[in-house]
Amino acid sequence: MISTSARLLRLVSLLSTRPSWTCGELADRMAVAERTVRRDVARLRELGYAVESDPGPWGGYRLRAGNRVPPLVLDDEEALAVAVGLREAALSGVLGGDQVALSALLKLRQVLPSRIADRLGEMDAAFVHVPRPGEPQIAPGMLLELATACHRGERTHLSYRDREGKATARDVDPYRLVRTGRRWYFVARDVARGEWRTFRADRVARIRPTGHAVELLDPPDPVLLVSRSIATGAYPLRTTVRLPVPMDRALRLVPPTVGAHRPDGPDATVVEIGGPDADGLARYLLSLATPLRVLSPDEVRQALLRRARELCAANGMPSANGEPGDR
């Protein structure tokens, strides 16, 4: 005789395969009495499964969507299909910038039988994810390892390549994975430096848990930390501008991944923006199509004025010094 829990799982599996079952049909398939079927249906309802029934000798049981997610019963092929789908959703970012797909995949991988986990590993090794132009390549297995490190809450030894390609090694306390734009970022506390850092996930070569559990007492906002890290990255030149608009509108004009914002009173915002050179920053500032004042440096201010004069001249308008432009 099978256990009650195994019988309940079997009952859920049967109810999922057909629109409706009579009590007698379920009893025959499960080799139990009809009274046992009715008792098991009552248990499933207590667990959150929305099992409906029609009265009478020819009535039946059917499974409908409930108001919460009860445990699911998946066969090997279904579990593998769900795992592959979650992996692709994590890689593509189709669900947005957070890590919901990766978190769900991590939970599923923890309970997969070894025969299915091995097949998924074989597929990871055989399949190649083709990124969009400019999108960095990252192995699905590495994403899962980083998510596992965040979930475990223990210190991890990180092998990493910096932006110059130099190999480094450090101990970190993992916190979160954040996807923004084309990339995944690993947010962790650098133990040696005693500060929160962001690491590009595609530059992580290897991670190894140390077994040392840590409690994160001052975790930052991971999305805000990544945005600031991108906005204040290693650009050759930086400019500070004042926009005569409130912070919420300034954030729409200049995304947090492009500039670092701070309010300057209720109706203005100061933004620091990095770029390749003065001319490139001037082009970007003009593209905002909004009044602004360059606070520093002077070379960006001059580049902006030069481009404004050229634009006026090209359209037959008086230039900044009051002279008419060439027609």
mmCIF file of C-alpha atoms in Angstrom:
data_model
loop_
_atom_site.group_PDB
_atom_site.id
_atom_site.type_symbol
_atom_site.label_atom_id
_atom_site.label_comp_id
_atom_site.label_asym_id
_atom_site.label_seq_id
_atom_site.Cartn_x
_atom_site.Cartn_y
_atom_site.Cartn_z
ATOM 1 C CA MET A 1 0.000 0.000 0.000
ATOM 2 C CA ILE A 2 1.385 3.393 -0.940
ATOM 3 C CA SER A 3 1.640 6.205 1.617
ATOM 4 C CA THR A 4 -0.964 8.941 1.899
ATOM 5 C CA SER A 5 1.394 11.631 0.559
ATOM 6 C CA ALA A 6 2.316 9.511 -2.462
ATOM 7 C CA ARG A 7 -1.357 8.818 -3.089
ATOM 8 C CA LEU A 8 -2.178 12.529 -2.953
ATOM 9 C CA LEU A 9 0.530 13.292 -5.480
ATOM 10 C CA ARG A 10 -0.815 10.556 -7.711
ATOM 11 C CA LEU A 11 -4.317 12.024 -7.402
ATOM 12 C CA VAL A 12 -3.109 15.512 -8.364
ATOM 13 C CA SER A 13 -1.305 14.052 -11.356
ATOM 14 C CA LEU A 14 -4.459 12.298 -12.548
ATOM 15 C CA LEU A 15 -6.672 15.364 -12.063
ATOM 16 C CA SER A 16 -4.201 17.392 -14.146
ATOM 17 C CA THR A 17 -4.451 15.107 -17.169
ATOM 18 C CA ARG A 18 -8.205 15.292 -17.890
ATOM 19 C CA PRO A 19 -10.970 17.896 -17.602
ATOM 20 C CA SER A 20 -13.029 15.638 -15.337
ATOM 21 C CA TRP A 21 -12.919 12.278 -13.525
ATOM 22 C CA THR A 22 -15.700 10.342 -11.829
ATOM 23 C CA CYS A 23 -15.034 9.060 -8.344
ATOM 24 C CA GLY A 24 -15.191 5.497 -9.616
ATOM 25 C CA GLU A 25 -12.648 6.147 -12.368
ATOM 26 C CA LEU A 26 -10.199 7.660 -9.893
ATOM 27 C CA ALA A 27 -10.709 4.776 -7.486
ATOM 28 C CA ASP A 28 -9.990 2.245 -10.257
ATOM 29 C CA ARG A 29 -6.849 4.039 -11.442
ATOM 30 C CA MET A 30 -5.479 4.389 -7.909
ATOM 31 C CA ALA A 31 -6.628 0.921 -6.753
ATOM 32 C CA VAL A 32 -8.418 2.296 -3.689
ATOM 33 C CA ALA A 33 -11.993 2.554 -2.450
ATOM 34 C CA GLU A 34 -14.185 5.463 -3.526
ATOM 35 C CA ARG A 35 -14.374 6.557 0.122
ATOM 36 C CA THR A 36 -10.577 6.944 0.066
ATOM 37 C CA VAL A 37 -10.818 9.104 -3.062
ATOM 38 C CA ARG A 38 -13.349 11.416 -1.402
ATOM 39 C CA ARG A 39 -11.173 11.673 1.702
ATOM 40 C CA ASP A 40 -8.088 12.447 -0.394
ATOM 41 C CA VAL A 41 -9.957 15.117 -2.357
ATOM 42 C CA ALA A 42 -10.843 16.787 0.953
ATOM 43 C CA ARG A 43 -7.153 16.748 1.936
ATOM 44 C CA LEU A 44 -6.164 18.340 -1.366
ATOM 45 C CA ARG A 45 -8.657 21.135 -0.791
ATOM 46 C CA GLU A 46 -7.122 21.775 2.636
ATOM 47 C CA LEU A 47 -3.714 22.067 0.923
ATOM 48 C CA GLY A 48 -4.998 24.753 -1.439
ATOM 49 C CA TYR A 49 -5.933 22.746 -4.525
ATOM 50 C CA ALA A 50 -9.176 24.002 -6.051
ATOM 51 C CA VAL A 51 -10.917 20.667 -6.690
ATOM 52 C CA GLU A 52 -14.504 21.093 -7.856
ATOM 53 C CA SER A 53 -17.103 18.328 -7.863
ATOM 54 C CA ASP A 54 -20.528 17.716 -9.396
ATOM 55 C CA PRO A 55 -23.105 15.767 -7.332
ATOM 56 C CA GLY A 56 -24.771 12.533 -8.403
ATOM 57 C CA PRO A 57 -23.552 9.104 -9.533
ATOM 58 C CA TRP A 58 -22.288 10.513 -12.811
ATOM 59 C CA GLY A 59 -20.748 13.610 -11.309
ATOM 60 C CA GLY A 60 -17.033 14.116 -11.446
ATOM 61 C CA TYR A 61 -14.036 15.899 -9.980
ATOM 62 C CA ARG A 62 -12.076 18.539 -11.828
ATOM 63 C CA LEU A 63 -9.098 20.736 -11.001
ATOM 64 C CA ARG A 64 -9.391 24.471 -11.586
ATOM 65 C CA ALA A 65 -7.109 27.418 -10.899
ATOM 66 C CA GLY A 66 -7.076 28.429 -7.251
ATOM 67 C CA ASN A 67 -6.254 31.684 -5.478
ATOM 68 C CA ARG A 68 -2.737 30.576 -4.559
ATOM 69 C CA VAL A 69 -0.081 28.279 -6.003
ATOM 70 C CA PRO A 70 -0.215 24.788 -4.476
ATOM 71 C CA PRO A 71 2.510 22.178 -4.966
ATOM 72 C CA LEU A 72 2.845 21.031 -8.576
ATOM 73 C CA VAL A 73 3.407 17.540 -9.872
ATOM 74 C CA LEU A 74 5.628 17.395 -12.965
ATOM 75 C CA ASP A 75 6.905 14.369 -14.823
ATOM 76 C CA ASP A 76 10.525 14.219 -16.021
ATOM 77 C CA GLU A 77 9.904 15.862 -19.389
ATOM 78 C CA GLU A 78 7.733 18.612 -17.904
ATOM 79 C CA ALA A 79 10.303 19.416 -15.199
ATOM 80 C CA LEU A 80 13.063 19.581 -17.803
ATOM 81 C CA ALA A 81 10.971 21.846 -20.048
ATOM 82 C CA VAL A 82 10.216 24.224 -17.161
ATOM 83 C CA ALA A 83 13.894 24.358 -16.161
ATOM 84 C CA VAL A 84 15.006 25.129 -19.731
ATOM 85 C CA GLY A 85 12.324 27.806 -20.055
ATOM 86 C CA LEU A 86 13.372 29.477 -16.804
ATOM 87 C CA ARG A 87 17.016 29.394 -17.866
ATOM 88 C CA GLU A 88 16.237 31.101 -21.173
ATOM 89 C CA ALA A 89 14.049 33.686 -19.413
ATOM 90 C CA ALA A 90 16.939 34.510 -17.087
ATOM 91 C CA LEU A 91 19.388 34.872 -19.969
ATOM 92 C CA SER A 92 17.086 37.005 -22.110
ATOM 93 C CA GLY A 93 15.810 39.231 -19.306
ATOM 94 C CA VAL A 94 12.299 38.885 -20.707
ATOM 95 C CA LEU A 95 10.832 39.230 -17.204
ATOM 96 C CA GLY A 96 12.665 42.475 -16.500
ATOM 97 C CA GLY A 97 15.721 43.485 -14.506
ATOM 98 C CA ASP A 98 15.161 41.409 -11.415
ATOM 99 C CA GLN A 99 16.064 37.774 -10.875
ATOM 100 C CA VAL A 100 12.671 36.105 -10.529
ATOM 101 C CA ALA A 101 13.369 33.577 -13.295
ATOM 102 C CA LEU A 102 16.760 32.761 -11.825
ATOM 103 C CA SER A 103 15.305 32.411 -8.329
ATOM 104 C CA ALA A 104 12.606 30.039 -9.598
ATOM 105 C CA LEU A 105 15.206 28.017 -11.508
ATOM 106 C CA LEU A 106 17.353 27.744 -8.389
ATOM 107 C CA LYS A 107 14.409 26.405 -6.368
ATOM 108 C CA LEU A 108 13.568 23.909 -9.102
ATOM 109 C CA ARG A 109 17.166 22.696 -9.464
ATOM 110 C CA GLN A 110 17.337 22.012 -5.736
ATOM 111 C CA VAL A 111 14.531 19.455 -5.939
ATOM 112 C CA LEU A 112 15.189 17.936 -9.366
ATOM 113 C CA PRO A 113 16.061 14.243 -9.359
ATOM 114 C CA SER A 114 19.648 13.617 -10.388
ATOM 115 C CA ARG A 115 18.560 12.018 -13.669
ATOM 116 C CA ILE A 116 16.853 15.262 -14.727
ATOM 117 C CA ALA A 117 19.545 17.569 -13.327
ATOM 118 C CA ASP A 118 22.157 15.597 -15.284
ATOM 119 C CA ARG A 119 20.171 16.029 -18.502
ATOM 120 C CA LEU A 120 19.858 19.750 -17.874
ATOM 121 C CA GLY A 121 23.609 19.933 -17.312
ATOM 122 C CA GLU A 122 24.205 18.131 -20.602
ATOM 123 C CA MET A 123 21.958 20.618 -22.383
ATOM 124 C CA ASP A 124 23.807 23.543 -20.766
ATOM 125 C CA ALA A 125 27.056 22.147 -22.155
ATOM 126 C CA ALA A 126 25.634 21.475 -25.613
ATOM 127 C CA PHE A 127 23.581 24.632 -26.185
ATOM 128 C CA VAL A 128 25.218 27.945 -27.048
ATOM 129 C CA HIS A 129 23.425 31.162 -26.237
ATOM 130 C CA VAL A 130 23.894 33.645 -29.086
ATOM 131 C CA PRO A 131 23.849 37.130 -27.563
ATOM 132 C CA ARG A 132 22.561 40.219 -29.295
ATOM 133 C CA PRO A 133 25.213 42.546 -30.746
ATOM 134 C CA GLY A 134 27.193 44.036 -27.898
ATOM 135 C CA GLU A 135 25.682 41.672 -25.311
ATOM 136 C CA PRO A 136 28.282 39.803 -23.216
ATOM 137 C CA GLN A 137 28.227 36.021 -23.170
ATOM 138 C CA ILE A 138 27.665 34.269 -19.852
ATOM 139 C CA ALA A 139 27.205 30.570 -19.186
ATOM 140 C CA PRO A 140 23.846 29.581 -17.639
ATOM 141 C CA GLY A 141 25.728 27.423 -15.132
ATOM 142 C CA MET A 142 27.680 30.429 -13.862
ATOM 143 C CA LEU A 143 24.483 32.428 -13.376
ATOM 144 C CA LEU A 144 23.069 29.582 -11.347
ATOM 145 C CA GLU A 145 26.244 29.330 -9.248
ATOM 146 C CA LEU A 146 26.087 33.046 -8.470
ATOM 147 C CA ALA A 147 22.400 32.783 -7.554
ATOM 148 C CA THR A 148 23.195 29.832 -5.303
ATOM 149 C CA ALA A 149 25.933 31.848 -3.583
ATOM 150 C CA CYS A 150 23.439 34.653 -2.887
ATOM 151 C CA HIS A 151 20.933 32.146 -1.542
ATOM 152 C CA ARG A 152 23.368 30.366 0.789
ATOM 153 C CA GLY A 153 24.505 33.459 2.638
ATOM 154 C CA GLU A 154 28.095 32.334 3.097
ATOM 155 C CA ARG A 155 31.441 33.893 2.263
ATOM 156 C CA THR A 156 32.669 33.011 -1.208
ATOM 157 C CA HIS A 157 36.069 33.052 -2.895
ATOM 158 C CA LEU A 158 35.710 34.893 -6.209
ATOM 159 C CA SER A 159 38.036 34.581 -9.208
ATOM 160 C CA TYR A 160 37.441 37.634 -11.390
ATOM 161 C CA ARG A 161 38.789 39.486 -14.434
ATOM 162 C CA ASP A 162 38.806 43.271 -14.166
ATOM 163 C CA ARG A 163 38.109 45.649 -17.055
ATOM 164 C CA GLU A 164 41.736 45.384 -18.217
ATOM 165 C CA GLY A 165 41.481 41.584 -18.267
ATOM 166 C CA LYS A 166 43.710 41.167 -15.213
ATOM 167 C CA ALA A 167 42.877 38.129 -13.072
ATOM 168 C CA THR A 168 42.101 38.916 -9.440
ATOM 169 C CA ALA A 169 40.949 36.861 -6.460
ATOM 170 C CA ARG A 170 39.047 38.061 -3.428
ATOM 171 C CA ASP A 171 36.679 36.937 -0.700
ATOM 172 C CA VAL A 172 33.168 38.377 -0.922
ATOM 173 C CA ASP A 173 29.864 38.131 0.913
ATOM 174 C CA PRO A 174 27.252 37.579 -1.855
ATOM 175 C CA TYR A 175 23.985 39.476 -1.765
ATOM 176 C CA ARG A 176 22.074 39.798 -5.056
ATOM 177 C CA LEU A 177 22.150 39.394 -8.836
ATOM 178 C CA VAL A 178 20.842 42.340 -10.864
ATOM 179 C CA ARG A 179 20.183 42.455 -14.590
ATOM 180 C CA THR A 180 20.216 45.843 -16.278
ATOM 181 C CA GLY A 181 20.250 46.441 -20.006
ATOM 182 C CA ARG A 182 22.498 43.814 -21.582
ATOM 183 C CA ARG A 183 24.334 42.614 -18.484
ATOM 184 C CA TRP A 184 24.040 40.735 -15.197
ATOM 185 C CA TYR A 185 25.781 42.235 -12.152
ATOM 186 C CA PHE A 186 26.807 40.374 -8.990
ATOM 187 C CA VAL A 187 26.395 42.531 -5.865
ATOM 188 C CA ALA A 188 28.604 41.511 -2.957
ATOM 189 C CA ARG A 189 30.575 42.933 -0.050
ATOM 190 C CA ASP A 190 34.340 42.923 -0.661
ATOM 191 C CA VAL A 191 35.709 41.552 2.618
ATOM 192 C CA ALA A 192 39.231 42.999 2.312
ATOM 193 C CA ARG A 193 38.027 46.493 1.377
ATOM 194 C CA GLY A 194 35.026 46.429 3.688
ATOM 195 C CA GLU A 195 32.740 47.942 1.037
ATOM 196 C CA TRP A 196 29.914 46.926 -1.259
ATOM 197 C CA ARG A 197 30.934 46.280 -4.841
ATOM 198 C CA THR A 198 29.359 45.305 -8.136
ATOM 199 C CA PHE A 199 30.964 42.690 -10.387
ATOM 200 C CA ARG A 200 30.020 41.983 -13.973
ATOM 201 C CA ALA A 201 28.790 38.399 -13.995
ATOM 202 C CA ASP A 202 30.331 37.674 -17.409
ATOM 203 C CA ARG A 203 33.781 38.463 -15.946
ATOM 204 C CA VAL A 204 33.484 35.957 -13.093
ATOM 205 C CA ALA A 205 35.770 33.026 -13.843
ATOM 206 C CA ARG A 206 35.016 30.834 -10.819
ATOM 207 C CA ILE A 207 33.412 30.966 -7.397
ATOM 208 C CA ARG A 208 34.038 28.692 -4.437
ATOM 209 C CA PRO A 209 32.046 28.768 -1.166
ATOM 210 C CA THR A 210 34.184 28.865 1.981
ATOM 211 C CA GLY A 211 31.606 27.397 4.341
ATOM 212 C CA HIS A 212 31.780 30.516 6.539
ATOM 213 C CA ALA A 213 28.239 31.792 7.161
ATOM 214 C CA VAL A 214 27.835 35.582 7.266
ATOM 215 C CA GLU A 215 25.055 37.914 8.349
ATOM 216 C CA LEU A 216 24.633 41.004 6.188
ATOM 217 C CA LEU A 217 23.734 43.819 8.556
ATOM 218 C CA ASP A 218 23.875 46.765 6.151
ATOM 219 C CA PRO A 219 22.865 45.542 2.680
ATOM 220 C CA PRO A 220 22.401 48.313 0.106
ATOM 221 C CA ASP A 221 19.681 48.741 -2.476
ATOM 222 C CA PRO A 222 21.219 46.442 -5.130
ATOM 223 C CA VAL A 223 19.518 48.107 -8.105
ATOM 224 C CA LEU A 224 20.578 51.587 -6.954
ATOM 225 C CA LEU A 225 24.130 50.397 -6.312
ATOM 226 C CA VAL A 226 24.424 48.890 -9.795
ATOM 227 C CA SER A 227 22.933 52.007 -11.416
ATOM 228 C CA ARG A 228 25.409 54.272 -9.628
ATOM 229 C CA SER A 229 28.297 51.970 -10.444
ATOM 230 C CA ILE A 230 27.456 52.076 -14.150
ATOM 231 C CA ALA A 231 26.879 55.831 -14.146
ATOM 232 C CA THR A 232 30.176 56.564 -12.369
ATOM 233 C CA GLY A 233 32.251 54.003 -14.255
ATOM 234 C CA ALA A 234 35.772 54.499 -15.567
ATOM 235 C CA TYR A 235 35.053 57.156 -18.203
ATOM 236 C CA PRO A 236 37.906 59.326 -19.501
ATOM 237 C CA LEU A 237 35.909 62.488 -18.798
ATOM 238 C CA ARG A 238 33.029 63.492 -16.543
ATOM 239 C CA THR A 239 30.793 66.520 -16.599
ATOM 240 C CA THR A 240 28.431 68.015 -14.031
ATOM 241 C CA VAL A 241 25.296 69.760 -15.273
ATOM 242 C CA ARG A 242 22.312 71.440 -13.650
ATOM 243 C CA LEU A 243 18.854 70.629 -15.015
ATOM 244 C CA PRO A 244 16.040 73.056 -14.044
ATOM 245 C CA VAL A 245 13.629 70.180 -13.395
ATOM 246 C CA PRO A 246 12.701 68.149 -10.286
ATOM 247 C CA MET A 247 14.467 64.877 -9.542
ATOM 248 C CA ASP A 248 11.714 62.618 -10.906
ATOM 249 C CA ARG A 249 11.774 64.335 -14.301
ATOM 250 C CA ALA A 250 15.583 64.438 -14.348
ATOM 251 C CA LEU A 251 15.639 60.670 -13.851
ATOM 252 C CA ARG A 252 13.430 60.297 -16.908
ATOM 253 C CA LEU A 253 15.697 62.553 -18.963
ATOM 254 C CA VAL A 254 18.949 60.980 -17.770
ATOM 255 C CA PRO A 255 18.519 57.351 -16.581
ATOM 256 C CA PRO A 256 20.246 56.397 -13.310
ATOM 257 C CA THR A 257 22.545 54.085 -15.301
ATOM 258 C CA VAL A 258 23.818 57.123 -17.228
ATOM 259 C CA GLY A 259 24.183 59.779 -14.534
ATOM 260 C CA ALA A 260 24.456 60.207 -10.769
ATOM 261 C CA HIS A 261 21.697 62.556 -9.546
ATOM 262 C CA ARG A 262 21.300 64.799 -6.529
ATOM 263 C CA PRO A 263 18.540 67.351 -5.901
ATOM 264 C CA ASP A 264 19.364 71.050 -6.003
ATOM 265 C CA GLY A 265 16.275 72.390 -4.318
ATOM 266 C CA PRO A 266 12.740 71.247 -5.173
ATOM 267 C CA ASP A 267 12.854 72.333 -8.830
ATOM 268 C CA ALA A 268 16.373 71.504 -10.019
ATOM 269 C CA THR A 269 18.724 68.538 -10.197
ATOM 270 C CA VAL A 270 22.490 68.283 -10.515
ATOM 271 C CA VAL A 271 23.641 65.318 -12.607
ATOM 272 C CA GLU A 272 27.148 63.921 -13.086
ATOM 273 C CA ILE A 273 27.613 62.148 -16.437
ATOM 274 C CA GLY A 274 30.608 60.307 -17.866
ATOM 275 C CA GLY A 275 31.622 60.091 -21.502
ATOM 276 C CA PRO A 276 34.448 59.334 -23.941
ATOM 277 C CA ASP A 277 35.405 62.971 -24.584
ATOM 278 C CA ALA A 278 34.110 66.549 -24.455
ATOM 279 C CA ASP A 279 32.532 66.378 -27.907
ATOM 280 C CA GLY A 280 30.736 63.114 -27.106
ATOM 281 C CA LEU A 281 29.343 64.588 -23.884
ATOM 282 C CA ALA A 282 28.230 67.719 -25.756
ATOM 283 C CA ARG A 283 26.345 65.583 -28.289
ATOM 284 C CA TYR A 284 24.595 63.721 -25.478
ATOM 285 C CA LEU A 285 23.632 66.917 -23.647
ATOM 286 C CA LEU A 286 22.147 68.382 -26.829
ATOM 287 C CA SER A 287 20.139 65.179 -27.355
ATOM 288 C CA LEU A 288 18.328 65.826 -24.051
ATOM 289 C CA ALA A 289 16.512 68.725 -25.763
ATOM 290 C CA THR A 290 16.078 70.575 -22.486
ATOM 291 C CA PRO A 291 17.589 73.719 -20.941
ATOM 292 C CA LEU A 292 20.665 72.994 -18.832
ATOM 293 C CA ARG A 293 23.817 74.602 -17.457
ATOM 294 C CA VAL A 294 27.234 72.950 -17.559
ATOM 295 C CA LEU A 295 28.871 73.429 -14.152
ATOM 296 C CA SER A 296 32.146 71.712 -15.074
ATOM 297 C CA PRO A 297 34.492 71.188 -16.791
ATOM 298 C CA ASP A 298 35.045 74.138 -19.099
ATOM 299 C CA GLU A 299 36.027 71.942 -22.060
ATOM 300 C CA VAL A 300 32.573 70.357 -22.103
ATOM 301 C CA ARG A 301 30.972 73.795 -21.860
ATOM 302 C CA GLN A 302 33.013 75.030 -24.832
ATOM 303 C CA ALA A 303 32.228 71.894 -26.863
ATOM 304 C CA LEU A 304 28.515 72.394 -26.164
ATOM 305 C CA LEU A 305 28.674 76.057 -27.260
ATOM 306 C CA ARG A 306 30.589 75.120 -30.410
ATOM 307 C CA ARG A 307 28.005 72.527 -31.392
ATOM 308 C CA ALA A 308 25.167 74.957 -30.631
ATOM 309 C CA ARG A 309 26.752 77.558 -32.928
ATOM 310 C CA GLU A 310 27.168 74.975 -35.681
ATOM 311 C CA LEU A 311 23.533 73.977 -35.312
ATOM 312 C CA CYS A 312 22.405 77.597 -35.494
ATOM 313 C CA ALA A 313 24.577 78.213 -38.562
ATOM 314 C CA ALA A 314 23.272 75.134 -40.336
ATOM 315 C CA ASN A 315 19.722 76.410 -39.883
ATOM 316 C CA GLY A 316 20.352 80.061 -40.833
ATOM 317 C CA MET A 317 19.807 81.308 -37.296
ATOM 318 C CA PRO A 318 21.821 83.940 -35.431
ATOM 319 C CA SER A 319 24.730 82.337 -33.605
ATOM 320 C CA ALA A 320 25.449 82.710 -29.902
ATOM 321 C CA ASN A 321 27.449 85.928 -30.529
ATOM 322 C CA GLY A 322 24.502 87.538 -32.328
ATOM 323 C CA GLU A 323 25.858 87.168 -35.875
ATOM 324 C CA PRO A 324 23.611 85.572 -38.511
ATOM 325 C CA GLY A 325 24.551 82.083 -39.556
ATOM 326 C CA ASP A 326 25.557 81.210 -43.094
ATOM 327 C CA ARG A 327 22.719 80.439 -45.439
#
